[in-house]
Amino acid sequence: MGKIIVQGGARLSGEIAVSGAKNAVLPVIVAALLSEGDCVIQDMPQLADVSTICDVICELGADVEKINGKSVKINANNINNFEAPYDYVRKMRASVLVMGPLLARLGKARISMPGGCAIGTRPIDLHLKGFEAMGARINMEHGYIAAEADRLKGARIYLDYPSVGATENIMMAGALAAGTTVIENAAEEPELVDLANFINSMGGSIRGAGTKVIKIEGVTSLGGTTHNVIPDRIEAGTYMIAAAITGGELFLENVIEDHLKPLIAKLKEAGMQIEEKGTGLYVRGEKNMKAVDVKTLPYPGFPTDMQAQFMSLMTVTQGTSVLTETVFENRFMHAEELRRMGAHIKIEGRSAVIEGVQRLTGAPVKAPDLRAGAALILAGLAAEGETEIANTFHIDRGYDKIVEKLRGVGAKIQRS
Ligand code: EPZ
């Protein structure tokens, strides 16, 4: 298994191009299953998860043709298989998103129950509640979830929690259902808005994506389109913290500042200089950043996907900060690894209390999940000496060329 080795101490300086958003491109690729035409998807990040989701839709009968490293052409006119194999769903929870399009196109879907993962149990009860409201019959058997519907009917669905995945799955099912579907207490993430724009460009009729109430008028069929994936706000946020934690300065190309408001506010509070320049962001860290408190919330609140990276920064700032994780019940796995590097962190239920230290020291650590792995790279950039990070497959699921991008701005980082 590959490792990433980081020699700490380098002050980063230069420009990084941000890639397309992982959490937008995954549902967009799945939504191509709704179309009977050619869908060209561009500005895609090169990630393990993108390859996996392409394998999943191929298994279902879609044609996927790589145009170049960042574009694919998908044609799902002849999809014929309604079962997503266990191996894929086990590898990547986002595979459950195929249920909506399969029910909409084939009237059937059979996927293995997604296992929990490092950050929590992550059930899909809200996805299934939506499908049942639309007339699907759901059965759990032998570790599989089987769903059937003659033709999905539009329904009014209230989500107990603004789940991103449930909102996306129901939106895709509603796109071809008979009548109108209204999702209330919907998630508002930018990636979901990108998905709605993609479906509308295929001939769909979705209004209100990005607000709490989304209205979907079902149509009888959807055609082809060309779509450019939005920039990855979490990748951008990760590099903002790389500048902060090394006291460096970076220009991040391809950033939508509006998608990063809570993180920008918090990093400015901690002492960072951040300003929008054209289609990018200029960010500059200061020595001795200040400790600030953060509570993760569904969008437009502070993103849970930035909590681990922010914790790394807080371990080397002056003062004590409290990070509260309200979205997932077990998303502090990185704390244990950061402690090995000399961080002072105490976990109290859903909160982590971090007392800043002068310096971290490099150590052998293990990435427990995707964002925790990124957080360990960030800590390694600031630590004294060498940090060796194992289980880097987690990191490669969600970061496009992270080693090359950091090395390009002066980080002493390599794979072993
Ligand atoms: C998406 O996951 C993202 N993944 C996650 O990013 C992100 O952390 C999460 O949204 C929250 O923003 C993708 O978009 C591929 P949820 P998702 O459904 O859809 C509970 C990353 O690092 N819940 O909004 O799975 C659930 O247990 C990943 O890029 C139910 O209870 O997130 C969790 O506590 C990690 N029942 C909370 O809601 C359900 O039916 C948020 O989950 C569904 C969810």
XYZ file of C-alpha atoms and ligand atoms in Angstrom, residues 22-24 26-27 49 92-97 117 119-129 159-168 187 189 191-192 232-234 297-299 302-306 309 325-331 350 369-372 397-399, ligand 1:
109
model
C -16.110 15.153 -6.477
C -19.494 15.532 -4.786
C -20.991 17.115 -7.908
C -20.607 11.609 -8.783
C -24.364 12.394 -8.805
C -14.363 7.473 -6.884
C -18.409 3.736 -2.257
C -21.628 4.782 -0.529
C -22.497 7.192 -3.372
C -23.450 4.085 -5.414
C -26.828 4.160 -3.631
C -27.640 7.152 -5.827
C -18.058 3.737 7.123
C -17.428 8.493 9.864
C -20.712 6.950 10.966
C -23.559 4.513 10.298
C -24.941 6.624 7.415
C -28.348 4.962 6.868
C -30.461 5.577 3.771
C -33.901 5.606 5.449
C -34.697 9.067 4.062
C -33.917 7.921 0.497
C -36.296 4.955 0.911
C -39.005 7.081 2.583
C -37.001 15.202 4.856
C -36.523 14.795 8.629
C -32.899 15.815 7.993
C -31.628 17.830 4.972
C -29.741 14.811 3.626
C -27.673 15.601 0.503
C -27.920 12.074 -0.897
C -31.616 11.652 -0.150
C -32.406 15.002 -1.810
C -30.355 14.016 -4.879
C -30.403 19.971 1.332
C -25.449 22.187 -1.156
C -23.235 20.209 -5.702
C -26.949 19.434 -5.629
C -14.523 21.545 -5.767
C -15.071 23.851 -2.777
C -13.664 21.265 -0.341
C -23.880 22.376 9.833
C -25.631 21.510 6.546
C -24.993 24.091 3.806
C -19.615 25.396 7.985
C -19.038 22.181 5.954
C -18.455 18.931 7.849
C -16.052 17.977 5.038
C -13.714 20.764 6.226
C -8.624 19.991 7.964
C -19.456 18.089 14.614
C -23.252 18.028 14.234
C -23.570 16.154 10.898
C -21.825 12.801 11.516
C -21.629 10.947 14.814
C -18.064 9.718 14.510
C -15.973 12.142 12.517
C -19.715 15.752 19.604
C -10.919 8.336 5.979
C -10.738 10.777 3.087
C -10.829 14.170 4.817
C -8.877 12.924 7.864
C -10.647 8.828 -3.564
C -11.227 12.565 -3.266
C -8.121 14.592 -4.131
C -22.710 13.791 1.116
O -22.826 12.528 1.751
C -21.241 13.923 0.734
N -20.874 12.848 -0.187
C -20.377 13.833 1.985
O -19.021 14.053 1.586
C -20.781 14.976 2.929
O -20.034 14.871 4.124
C -22.278 14.854 3.245
O -23.048 14.862 2.022
C -22.772 16.013 4.113
O -22.506 17.225 3.470
C -21.236 12.960 -1.494
O -21.862 13.929 -1.911
C -20.801 11.835 -2.394
P -26.080 13.079 4.024
P -24.297 11.930 2.108
O -27.082 12.144 3.456
O -25.247 12.280 1.026
C -27.813 11.132 7.960
C -16.708 13.661 1.515
O -15.817 13.698 2.381
N -28.754 10.428 7.060
O -26.309 14.553 3.925
O -24.117 10.518 2.476
C -26.401 10.579 7.818
O -26.253 9.431 8.636
C -18.046 13.021 1.837
O -16.595 14.134 0.357
C -29.793 9.695 7.602
O -29.946 9.616 8.825
O -24.639 12.786 3.411
C -25.541 11.713 8.283
O -25.443 11.700 9.704
C -18.099 12.457 3.255
N -30.641 9.039 6.779
C -26.333 12.953 7.835
O -27.662 12.500 7.556
C -30.521 9.091 5.414
O -31.353 8.497 4.693
C -25.783 13.612 6.574
O -25.827 12.653 5.554
C -29.451 9.841 4.874
C -28.581 10.507 5.707
